[in-house]
XYZ file of N, CA, C and O in Angstrom:
732
model
N 0.794 -0.800 0.017
C -0.228 0.471 0.025
C 1.263 1.371 -0.414
O 1.342 0.960 1.033
N 0.686 2.049 -0.837
C 1.330 2.918 -0.771
C 0.255 4.439 -0.447
O -0.595 4.716 -1.009
N 1.311 5.618 0.850
C 0.548 6.615 0.849
C 0.675 7.568 -0.048
O 2.016 7.916 -0.251
N -0.398 8.450 -0.753
C 0.078 9.443 -1.770
C 0.277 10.731 -0.881
O 0.985 11.218 -1.310
N -0.762 10.932 -0.131
C -0.904 11.909 0.500
C -1.336 12.390 1.933
O -1.551 10.980 2.823
N -1.133 13.531 2.331
C -1.229 13.105 3.558
C -2.796 13.854 4.224
O -3.674 13.298 5.040
N -3.041 14.768 3.142
C -4.235 15.660 3.511
C -5.113 15.956 2.574
O -4.645 17.054 1.791
N -5.981 15.359 1.397
C -6.080 15.921 0.474
C -7.166 17.209 -0.015
O -7.724 17.710 -0.557
N -7.726 17.695 2.001
C -8.322 19.135 1.659
C -6.936 20.444 1.650
O -7.666 21.375 0.801
N -5.829 19.874 1.705
C -4.445 20.868 1.828
C -4.110 20.846 0.707
O -3.268 22.085 0.356
N -4.001 20.195 -0.079
C -3.140 20.143 -1.058
C -3.242 18.718 -2.757
O -4.162 17.580 -1.713
N -2.806 18.959 -3.566
C -2.957 17.751 -4.820
C -2.598 16.580 -4.181
O -1.583 16.119 -3.426
N -3.243 15.383 -4.631
C -2.461 13.975 -4.131
C -1.763 13.729 -4.932
O -0.854 12.761 -4.285
N -1.492 14.380 -6.256
C -0.393 13.563 -6.370
C 0.461 15.169 -7.255
O -0.100 15.864 -7.084
N 1.988 14.397 -7.380
C 2.568 15.680 -7.597
C 2.569 16.374 -8.897
O 1.901 16.026 -9.320
N 3.217 17.908 -9.397
C 2.882 18.750 -9.823
C 3.570 17.569 -11.416
O 2.556 17.905 -12.573
N 4.928 17.224 -11.535
C 4.822 16.266 -12.569
C 4.174 15.137 -12.769
O 3.836 15.259 -14.521
N 3.452 14.596 -12.383
C 2.187 13.241 -12.508
C 0.893 14.253 -12.824
O 0.263 13.769 -13.865
N 0.639 15.358 -12.478
C -0.351 15.934 -13.050
C -0.311 16.766 -14.268
O -1.203 16.022 -15.344
N 0.880 17.195 -14.881
C 1.508 17.437 -16.236
C 1.262 16.794 -16.915
O 0.915 16.555 -18.108
N 1.648 14.974 -16.054
C 2.021 13.595 -17.729
C 0.100 13.524 -17.469
O 0.200 13.304 -19.131
N -0.625 13.491 -16.751
C -1.785 12.853 -17.087
C -2.313 13.873 -17.460
O -3.746 13.682 -18.866
N -1.920 15.517 -17.722
C -2.846 16.489 -19.160
C -1.698 16.186 -20.043
O -3.166 15.806 -21.516
N -1.069 15.905 -20.304
C -0.416 15.701 -21.847
C -1.505 14.232 -22.088
O -1.695 14.045 -23.763
N -1.309 13.078 -21.184
C -2.003 11.625 -21.708
C -3.470 12.224 -21.803
O -4.129 11.585 -23.158
N -4.270 13.312 -21.446
C -5.467 13.268 -21.767
C -5.244 14.127 -23.511
O -6.480 13.103 -24.013
N -4.424 14.855 -23.387
C -4.869 15.705 -24.921
C -4.366 14.512 -26.244
O -5.121 13.624 -27.311
N -3.658 13.223 -26.095
C -3.127 12.354 -26.200
C -3.991 11.509 -26.486
O -4.601 10.819 -27.979
N -4.856 10.742 -25.445
C -5.686 9.877 -25.487
C -7.184 10.455 -26.468
O -7.252 9.678 -27.110
N -7.249 11.668 -26.169
C -8.793 12.013 -27.164
C -8.251 12.161 -28.393
O -8.848 11.759 -29.355
N -6.750 12.312 -29.365
C -6.738 12.751 -30.444
C -6.080 11.166 -31.016
O -6.660 10.995 -31.975
N -5.010 9.993 -30.414
C -4.946 9.247 -30.783
C -5.259 8.106 -30.766
O -4.560 7.091 -31.164
N -5.909 8.069 -29.546
C -6.511 6.766 -28.778
C -7.694 6.530 -28.894
O -8.624 5.507 -29.309
N -8.697 6.888 -28.389
C -9.996 7.281 -28.253
C -10.946 7.198 -29.532
O -11.798 6.148 -29.583
N -10.370 7.829 -30.230
C -11.179 7.869 -31.858
C -10.389 6.968 -32.764
O -10.681 6.982 -34.180
N -9.184 6.389 -32.185
C -8.518 5.044 -33.570
C -9.683 4.532 -33.722
O -10.547 3.816 -33.177
N -9.913 3.746 -34.697
C -10.688 2.459 -35.326
C -10.073 1.116 -34.930
O -9.056 1.114 -34.005
N -11.199 0.655 -34.027
C -11.055 -1.044 -33.774
C -10.012 -1.508 -33.847
O -9.743 -2.009 -32.473
N -9.924 -2.245 -35.293
C -8.722 -2.882 -35.708
C -7.414 -2.329 -35.027
O -6.745 -3.105 -35.228
N -7.136 -1.392 -34.611
C -5.836 -0.569 -34.582
C -5.439 -1.517 -33.354
O -4.976 -0.008 -32.756
N -5.232 -2.209 -32.844
C -4.787 -2.548 -31.363
C -3.632 -2.220 -31.354
O -3.105 -1.957 -30.115
N -2.534 -2.482 -32.503
C -0.801 -2.650 -32.108
C -0.783 -0.798 -32.050
O 0.107 -0.340 -31.822
N -1.615 -0.182 -33.033
C -1.559 1.401 -33.068
C -1.600 1.752 -31.074
O -0.897 2.836 -30.461
N -2.801 1.516 -30.490
C -3.224 1.568 -29.144
C -1.626 1.429 -28.597
O -1.587 2.015 -27.193
N -1.285 -0.155 -28.599
C -0.104 -0.351 -27.578
C 0.600 0.405 -28.168
O 1.973 0.239 -27.069
N 1.402 1.194 -28.851
C 2.134 1.432 -29.372
C 1.820 3.064 -28.608
O 3.182 3.044 -28.131
N 0.682 3.574 -28.423
C 0.364 4.649 -27.580
C 0.529 4.422 -26.392
O 1.285 5.534 -25.673
N 0.417 3.139 -25.843
C 0.810 2.827 -24.574
C 2.045 2.735 -24.056
O 2.307 3.199 -23.239
N 2.634 2.319 -24.807
C 4.286 1.751 -24.255
C 5.130 3.603 -24.872
O 5.944 3.684 -23.531
N 4.541 4.370 -25.608
C 5.255 5.838 -25.515
C 4.723 6.652 -24.164
O 5.242 7.283 -23.642
N 3.763 5.980 -23.332
C 3.465 6.428 -21.805
C 3.580 5.685 -20.954
O 3.362 5.724 -19.878
N 4.835 4.832 -21.546
C 5.422 3.976 -19.894
C 4.316 2.922 -19.597
O 5.334 2.331 -18.933
N 3.639 2.405 -20.254
C 2.425 0.946 -20.087
C 3.898 -0.430 -20.670
O 4.672 -0.156 -21.458
N 3.647 -1.493 -20.123
C 4.687 -2.298 -20.609
C 2.641 -3.352 -21.237
O 2.557 -3.714 -20.384
N 3.471 -3.175 -22.384
C 2.417 -4.074 -22.822
C 2.871 -4.658 -23.557
O 4.127 -4.721 -25.000
N 2.367 -6.199 -23.438
C 3.066 -7.591 -24.316
C 2.329 -7.990 -25.921
O 2.152 -6.858 -26.544
N 2.642 -8.885 -26.497
C 2.131 -9.121 -27.945
C 1.036 -9.405 -28.161
O 0.285 -9.898 -26.930
N 0.239 -8.691 -29.398
C -1.221 -9.231 -29.743
C -2.026 -8.300 -28.653
O -3.259 -9.221 -28.408
N -1.831 -7.390 -27.809
C -2.774 -7.161 -27.140
C -3.736 -6.321 -27.548
O -3.785 -5.484 -28.446
N -5.250 -6.299 -26.947
C -6.256 -5.948 -27.901
C -7.420 -4.957 -25.984
O -7.891 -5.376 -25.322
N -6.590 -3.892 -26.629
C -7.309 -2.605 -25.940
C -7.809 -2.220 -27.060
O -7.138 -1.365 -28.190
N -9.269 -1.472 -26.224
C -10.218 -0.858 -27.653
C -10.175 0.176 -27.257
O -9.806 0.887 -26.218
N -10.424 1.296 -28.362
C -10.458 2.065 -28.230
C -11.193 3.270 -27.009
O -10.930 4.425 -26.746
N -12.057 3.065 -26.646
C -13.169 3.189 -25.331
C -12.523 3.103 -23.774
O -13.468 3.116 -22.950
N -11.489 2.319 -24.166
C -11.031 2.150 -22.620
C -10.358 2.858 -21.821
O -9.776 3.879 -23.061
N -10.848 3.835 -20.714
C -10.182 4.959 -19.951
C -9.291 4.538 -19.147
O -9.755 3.917 -18.356
N -8.241 5.252 -19.357
C -6.909 5.143 -19.038
C -6.640 6.699 -17.929
O -6.081 7.064 -18.547
N -5.967 6.308 -16.333
C -5.676 7.608 -15.662
C -4.612 7.670 -15.964
O -4.223 8.512 -15.987
N -3.529 6.870 -15.918
C -2.174 6.770 -15.963
C -1.768 5.680 -16.434
O -1.337 3.944 -15.885
N -1.261 5.438 -18.105
C -0.929 4.421 -18.691
C 0.423 3.935 -17.827
O 0.549 2.525 -18.495
N 1.835 4.613 -17.142
C 2.690 4.001 -16.872
C 2.353 2.976 -15.793
O 3.432 2.746 -15.195
N 1.231 3.209 -14.971
C 0.622 2.261 -14.487
C 0.105 1.061 -14.659
O -0.240 -0.174 -13.765
N 0.764 0.658 -16.138
C -0.273 -0.607 -16.978
C 0.794 -1.560 -17.137
O 2.151 -1.358 -17.520
N 0.734 -2.602 -16.687
C 1.136 -3.971 -17.422
C 0.443 -5.049 -18.434
O -0.453 -5.792 -16.973
N 0.476 -5.253 -19.325
C -0.562 -5.647 -19.624
C 0.181 -6.930 -20.553
O 0.918 -6.335 -21.345
N -0.027 -7.532 -20.188
C 0.778 -9.665 -20.793
C 0.197 -9.791 -22.468
O -1.017 -9.380 -22.482
N 1.313 -10.500 -22.546
C 0.412 -10.608 -24.217
C -0.534 -11.620 -24.281
O -1.576 -11.991 -22.829
N -1.547 -10.923 -25.586
C -2.535 -11.418 -25.625
C -4.049 -11.516 -24.773
O -5.019 -11.798 -24.861
N -3.687 -10.041 -23.977
C -4.861 -9.610 -23.196
C -5.825 -9.139 -23.858
O -5.417 -7.880 -24.774
N -7.012 -8.680 -23.444
C -8.377 -8.221 -24.119
C -8.549 -7.264 -23.061
O -9.343 -8.009 -21.805
N -8.778 -5.680 -23.108
C -9.710 -4.974 -22.587
C -11.055 -4.296 -23.563
O -10.127 -3.655 -24.715
N -12.049 -4.479 -23.101
C -13.214 -3.884 -23.725
C -13.219 -2.491 -23.740
O -13.447 -2.074 -22.906
N -14.208 -2.221 -24.977
C -14.892 -0.878 -24.542
C -15.362 -0.583 -22.802
O -16.182 -1.736 -23.077
N -15.594 0.647 -22.764
C -16.583 0.650 -21.425
C -15.093 0.725 -20.096
O -15.964 0.919 -19.312
N -14.071 -0.185 -20.431
C -13.245 -0.416 -19.186
C -12.286 0.979 -18.674
O -12.318 1.469 -19.768
N -13.317 0.769 -17.605
C -12.229 2.184 -16.283
C -11.066 1.594 -15.982
O -11.311 0.712 -15.008
N -9.928 2.116 -16.423
C -8.611 1.256 -15.453
C -8.293 2.536 -14.640
O -7.489 3.490 -15.153
N -8.650 2.125 -13.907
C -8.253 4.352 -12.768
C -7.236 3.588 -11.883
O -6.716 3.190 -10.735
N -6.114 3.458 -13.039
C -4.640 3.249 -12.600
C -3.660 4.536 -12.069
O -2.536 4.823 -12.295
N -3.803 4.537 -10.172
C -3.292 5.668 -9.715
C -2.744 4.799 -9.129
O -1.414 5.434 -9.081
N -2.474 3.595 -8.901
C -1.560 2.367 -8.794
C -1.217 1.377 -9.799
O -2.055 1.620 -10.792
N -0.540 0.234 -9.381
C -0.314 -0.327 -10.257
C -1.500 -1.466 -11.002
O -1.645 -2.030 -9.728
N -1.680 -1.562 -12.573
C -3.109 -2.874 -12.915
C -2.185 -3.365 -13.403
O -1.113 -3.434 -14.496
N -1.825 -5.030 -13.081
C -1.216 -5.840 -14.189
C -2.195 -6.797 -14.512
O -3.357 -7.422 -13.643
N -2.131 -7.206 -15.981
C -3.696 -8.065 -16.120
C -2.522 -8.644 -17.017
O -1.646 -9.023 -18.226
N -2.665 -10.197 -16.841
C -2.039 -11.444 -17.032
C -2.098 -12.268 -18.610
O -2.893 -11.349 -19.215
N -1.162 -12.899 -19.309
C -1.714 -13.438 -20.383
C -2.948 -13.814 -20.607
O -3.583 -14.744 -19.606
N -3.966 -13.517 -21.949
C -4.796 -14.020 -22.183
C -5.751 -13.762 -21.051
O -6.976 -14.553 -21.488
N -5.481 -12.484 -20.461
C -7.118 -12.174 -19.406
C -7.636 -11.545 -20.442
O -6.978 -10.637 -21.208
N -9.014 -11.259 -19.991
C -10.145 -10.893 -20.499
C -10.669 -9.715 -19.708
O -10.992 -10.294 -18.529
N -11.032 -8.642 -20.062
C -12.147 -7.293 -18.965
C -12.672 -7.048 -19.991
O -12.950 -6.755 -20.784
N -14.509 -7.397 -19.499
C -15.073 -6.983 -20.356
C -15.835 -6.047 -19.998
O -15.751 -5.054 -19.062
N -16.893 -5.628 -20.673
C -17.499 -3.847 -21.053
C -17.888 -3.327 -19.544
O -18.242 -4.203 -18.745
N -17.550 -2.471 -19.046
C -18.355 -1.710 -17.990
C -17.132 -1.874 -16.773
O -18.001 -1.305 -16.105
N -16.263 -2.520 -17.118
C -15.541 -3.085 -15.669
C -15.041 -1.593 -14.847
O -14.139 -0.758 -15.715
N -14.606 -1.946 -14.044
C -14.024 -0.854 -12.928
C -12.563 -0.875 -12.176
O -13.420 -1.705 -11.003
N -12.141 -1.025 -12.674
C -10.149 -1.448 -12.206
C -9.993 -0.289 -11.323
O -9.677 0.117 -11.939
N -10.339 -0.418 -9.624
C -9.630 0.934 -8.884
C -9.177 1.118 -7.803
O -9.227 -0.098 -6.801
N -7.567 1.438 -8.470
C -6.487 1.315 -7.317
C -6.189 2.457 -6.616
O -4.944 2.299 -5.687
N -7.420 3.042 -6.257
C -7.429 3.898 -5.272
C -8.480 3.587 -4.275
O -8.874 3.951 -4.593
N -8.019 4.745 -3.227
C -8.909 5.238 -1.909
C -8.672 5.588 -1.553
O -7.540 6.639 -1.188
N -9.083 6.131 -0.262
C -8.664 6.767 0.787
C -9.019 6.557 2.068
O -9.897 5.396 2.372
N -8.308 7.070 3.168
C -8.466 6.275 4.565
C -9.527 7.129 5.246
O -9.207 8.283 5.924
N -10.444 7.021 5.559
C -12.188 7.495 6.348
C -11.836 7.726 7.699
O -12.372 8.462 7.954
N -10.642 7.074 7.799
C -10.948 7.058 9.866
C -9.106 8.105 9.855
O -9.445 8.144 11.442
N -9.027 9.005 8.881
C -8.032 10.010 9.454
C -8.659 11.313 8.963
O -9.066 11.411 7.882
N -8.161 12.470 9.578
C -8.583 13.943 8.935
C -7.611 13.925 7.770
O -6.643 13.339 7.571
N -8.740 14.739 6.827
C -7.920 14.445 5.447
C -8.283 13.550 4.924
O -7.883 14.048 3.793
N -8.431 12.901 4.805
C -8.642 11.515 4.079
C -7.706 11.238 3.254
O -7.690 11.089 1.925
N -6.475 10.578 3.491
C -5.000 10.390 2.764
C -5.654 9.599 2.175
O -6.025 8.347 2.096
N -5.272 9.855 0.673
C -5.432 8.709 -0.068
C -4.080 7.821 -0.705
O -2.902 8.235 -0.023
N -4.481 6.368 -0.921
C -4.028 5.185 -0.681
C -4.127 4.578 -1.611
O -4.859 4.728 -3.035
N -3.094 3.925 -2.352
C -3.360 3.054 -3.870
C -2.466 1.564 -3.265
O -1.865 1.425 -2.441
N -3.274 0.451 -4.075
C -2.890 -0.353 -3.936
C -2.741 -1.369 -4.958
O -4.039 -1.418 -5.941
N -1.970 -2.178 -5.571
C -1.871 -2.900 -6.761
C -2.948 -4.076 -7.079
O -3.419 -4.414 -5.972
N -3.393 -4.109 -8.112
C -3.935 -4.771 -8.515
C -3.709 -5.972 -9.590
O -3.157 -5.462 -10.745
N -3.807 -7.008 -9.512
C -3.089 -8.355 -10.306
C -4.883 -9.099 -11.018
O -5.116 -9.775 -10.063
N -4.284 -9.348 -12.703
C -5.352 -10.014 -12.718
C -4.770 -11.182 -13.156
O -4.109 -10.650 -14.624
N -4.567 -12.203 -12.556
C -3.664 -13.226 -13.800
C -3.973 -13.787 -14.810
O -4.890 -13.807 -14.936
N -3.006 -14.238 -15.648
C -3.786 -15.027 -16.428
C -4.595 -15.745 -17.069
O -5.118 -16.970 -15.946
N -5.276 -16.004 -17.820
C -6.603 -16.780 -17.806
C -7.320 -16.595 -17.345
O -8.577 -17.066 -17.433
N -7.787 -14.873 -17.010
C -8.859 -14.848 -16.011
C -9.773 -14.102 -16.958
O -9.631 -13.513 -17.993
N -11.435 -14.001 -16.484
C -12.693 -13.409 -17.235
C -13.133 -12.815 -16.381
O -13.699 -13.275 -15.519
N -13.045 -11.287 -16.471
C -13.628 -10.206 -15.286
C -15.071 -9.803 -16.675
O -14.199 -9.102 -17.414
N -16.152 -10.580 -16.162
C -17.188 -10.588 -16.910
C -17.612 -8.855 -16.669
O -17.269 -7.948 -16.232
N -18.604 -8.296 -17.672
C -19.412 -7.280 -17.895
C -19.760 -6.457 -16.351
O -19.885 -6.774 -15.481
N -19.189 -5.441 -15.787
C -19.900 -4.055 -15.612
C -19.551 -4.681 -14.385
O -19.590 -4.309 -12.900
N -18.130 -5.043 -13.844
C -17.578 -5.739 -12.627
C -16.913 -4.866 -12.024
O -15.763 -4.009 -12.358
N -16.763 -4.282 -10.619
C -16.378 -3.311 -9.659
C -14.991 -4.489 -9.110
O -15.146 -5.165 -8.320
N -13.474 -3.894 -8.818
C -12.219 -4.377 -8.451
C -11.730 -3.561 -7.532
O -11.689 -2.471 -7.700
N -11.923 -3.556 -6.096
C -11.289 -2.612 -5.240
C -9.898 -2.721 -5.378
O -9.074 -3.753 -5.520
N -9.505 -1.503 -4.494
C -7.811 -1.825 -4.309
C -7.181 -2.885 -4.241
O -7.400 -3.008 -2.816
N -5.919 -3.872 -4.080
C -5.232 -4.598 -3.832
C -5.745 -6.016 -3.811
O -5.070 -6.743 -3.509
N -6.876 -6.029 -5.135
C -6.992 -7.315 -5.305
C -6.647 -7.949 -5.960
O -6.024 -7.553 -6.744
N -6.215 -9.586 -6.221
C -6.034 -10.664 -6.827
C -6.657 -11.664 -7.614
O -6.945 -12.048 -6.375
N -6.956 -11.425 -8.785
C -7.753 -12.545 -9.435
C -6.798 -13.617 -9.600
O -6.008 -13.141 -10.229
N -7.453 -14.962 -9.132
C -6.319 -15.997 -9.333
C -6.721 -16.271 -11.211
O -7.325 -16.340 -11.304
N -5.928 -17.625 -11.355
C -5.706 -17.687 -12.350
C -6.568 -18.409 -12.749
O -7.124 -18.997 -12.339
N -6.700 -18.100 -14.027
C -8.146 -19.074 -14.617
C -9.274 -18.705 -14.328
O -10.274 -19.400 -14.306
N -9.517 -17.804 -13.004
C -10.992 -17.759 -12.501
C -11.669 -16.528 -13.574
O -11.069 -15.549 -13.946
N -12.714 -16.946 -13.438
C -13.933 -15.953 -13.739
C -15.240 -15.383 -13.238
O -15.039 -15.516 -11.482
N -15.034 -13.915 -12.834
C -15.889 -13.067 -11.947
C -16.951 -12.632 -12.757
O -16.889 -12.243 -13.720
N -18.066 -13.496 -12.121
C -19.449 -13.295 -12.711
C -20.058 -11.887 -13.056
O -19.034 -10.703 -12.178
N -20.746 -11.555 -13.661
C -21.072 -9.916 -14.204
C -21.696 -8.988 -13.024
O -22.575 -9.780 -11.970
N -21.225 -8.264 -13.317
C -22.046 -6.649 -11.525
C -21.523 -7.346 -10.658
O -22.057 -7.029 -9.619
N -20.453 -8.005 -10.568
C -19.810 -8.819 -9.480
C -19.485 -7.528 -8.541
O -18.614 -6.778 -9.164
N -18.985 -7.160 -7.067
C -17.828 -6.652 -6.277
C -17.209 -7.166 -5.840
O -17.268 -7.880 -4.919
N -15.854 -7.112 -6.130
C -14.717 -7.953 -5.740
C -13.892 -7.007 -4.860
O -13.177 -6.065 -5.368
N -14.216 -7.342 -3.391
C -13.261 -7.087 -2.124
C -12.127 -7.384 -1.800
O -11.116 -6.933 -1.057
N -12.061 -8.372 -2.553
C -11.131 -9.164 -1.427
C -10.631 -10.339 -2.818
O -10.879 -10.288 -3.630
N -8.778 -11.047 -2.250
C -8.744 -11.752 -3.252
C -9.346 -13.363 -3.645
O -9.992 -13.427 -3.068
N -9.311 -13.177 -4.885
C -10.073 -14.828 -5.784
C -9.479 -15.160 -5.662
O -8.479 -15.293 -6.477
N -9.406 -16.794 -5.559
C -8.301 -18.190 -5.851
C -8.569 -18.368 -7.128
O -9.323 -17.940 -8.053
N -7.302 -19.445 -7.429
C -7.176 -19.693 -8.848
C -8.646 -20.711 -9.269
O -8.929 -21.636 -8.804
N -8.858 -20.538 -10.601
C -9.650 -21.653 -11.534
C -10.874 -21.689 -10.744
O -11.478 -23.196 -10.050
N -11.567 -21.053 -10.252
C -12.990 -20.669 -9.700
C -13.776 -19.732 -10.749
O -13.580 -19.060 -11.202
N -15.270 -20.046 -10.174
C -16.090 -19.129 -10.677
C -16.904 -18.663 -9.691
O -16.952 -19.050 -9.083
N -16.670 -17.546 -9.551
C -17.070 -16.020 -8.620
C -17.729 -15.389 -8.693
O -17.751 -14.455 -10.062
N -18.873 -14.969 -8.183
C -19.988 -14.082 -8.571
C -20.101 -13.640 -7.173
O -20.015 -14.105 -5.792
N -20.812 -12.361 -7.012
C -21.938 -11.263 -6.295
C -21.350 -10.054 -5.434
O -20.257 -9.991 -6.370
N -22.051 -9.596 -4.884
C -21.722 -8.779 -4.022
C -22.005 -8.241 -2.811
O -22.983 -8.768 -1.659
N -20.614 -8.742 -2.186
C -19.094 -9.100 -2.162
C -19.338 -10.754 -2.895
O -19.538 -11.640 -2.745
N -18.287 -10.493 -3.676
C -18.010 -11.489 -4.735
C -17.358 -12.630 -3.916
O -16.683 -12.555 -2.984
N -17.949 -13.828 -4.358
C -17.306 -15.510 -3.763
C -17.349 -15.921 -4.292
O -18.010 -16.381 -5.749
N -16.438 -17.222 -4.215
C -16.200 -18.862 -4.845
C -16.952 -18.977 -4.869
O -18.131 -19.367 -3.669
N -18.138 -19.932 -5.791
C -19.143 -20.496 -6.208
C -18.708 -21.699 -6.539
O -19.625 -22.864 -6.088
N -17.918 -22.113 -7.437
C -17.646 -23.426 -8.418
C -16.558 -23.600 -8.606
O -15.796 -22.530 -9.568
N -15.473 -24.873 -9.077
C -14.519 -24.902 -9.934
C -14.363 -24.413 -11.132
O -16.011 -24.660 -11.549
N -14.059 -23.702 -11.945
C -14.038 -23.676 -13.030
C -13.705 -25.184 -14.182
O -12.173 -25.358 -13.885
N -13.909 -25.629 -14.840
C -13.788 -26.895 -15.320
C -13.825 -26.684 -17.184
O -14.685 -25.919 -17.657
N -13.356 -27.293 -17.814
C -13.580 -26.919 -19.316
C -13.980 -28.204 -20.015
O -13.827 -29.400 -19.070
N -15.182 -28.080 -20.721
C -15.832 -29.366 -21.452
C -15.091 -30.225 -22.612
O -14.985 -28.562 -22.735
N -14.965 -31.246 -23.268
C -14.402 -31.455 -23.915
C -15.616 -30.828 -25.963
O -16.442 -31.037 -25.610
């Protein structure tokens, strides 16, 4: 857990250079990313790499993915991130090989400590391991690890780590059954 500031009422949560980079990213996002044609995944991967993202081979990030800070992204080979996903990457987000994040999901690495005056901002990394599938409109809380091969059901709210090779769903999200493949 990384503490970003002491008091959100007295000053900015992030450094001046971070805020400038996010302004530059916002302009580049609007001009070169958001309105790029859907099939141009390699182009969007290049744009993300230019802003410090670690992007593997054959990654499919669609044009209407909202990304707060690409320099906090690590996207492994062949992962897919659908239109409408929000990657609120105040802290690091790692998406494993062949993992999929479906439409409307919100992956949130930032939170505030409401037990302290000034509500200091904290970031906690999120890891979505390889072969996992985060279905539509899932919310993932800061600090969560989604296990390898795990499926998170649509509209689930994930507040804690989910085990490998399970189907999980609910509010709060819980493991329901083993994930098995049929022949």
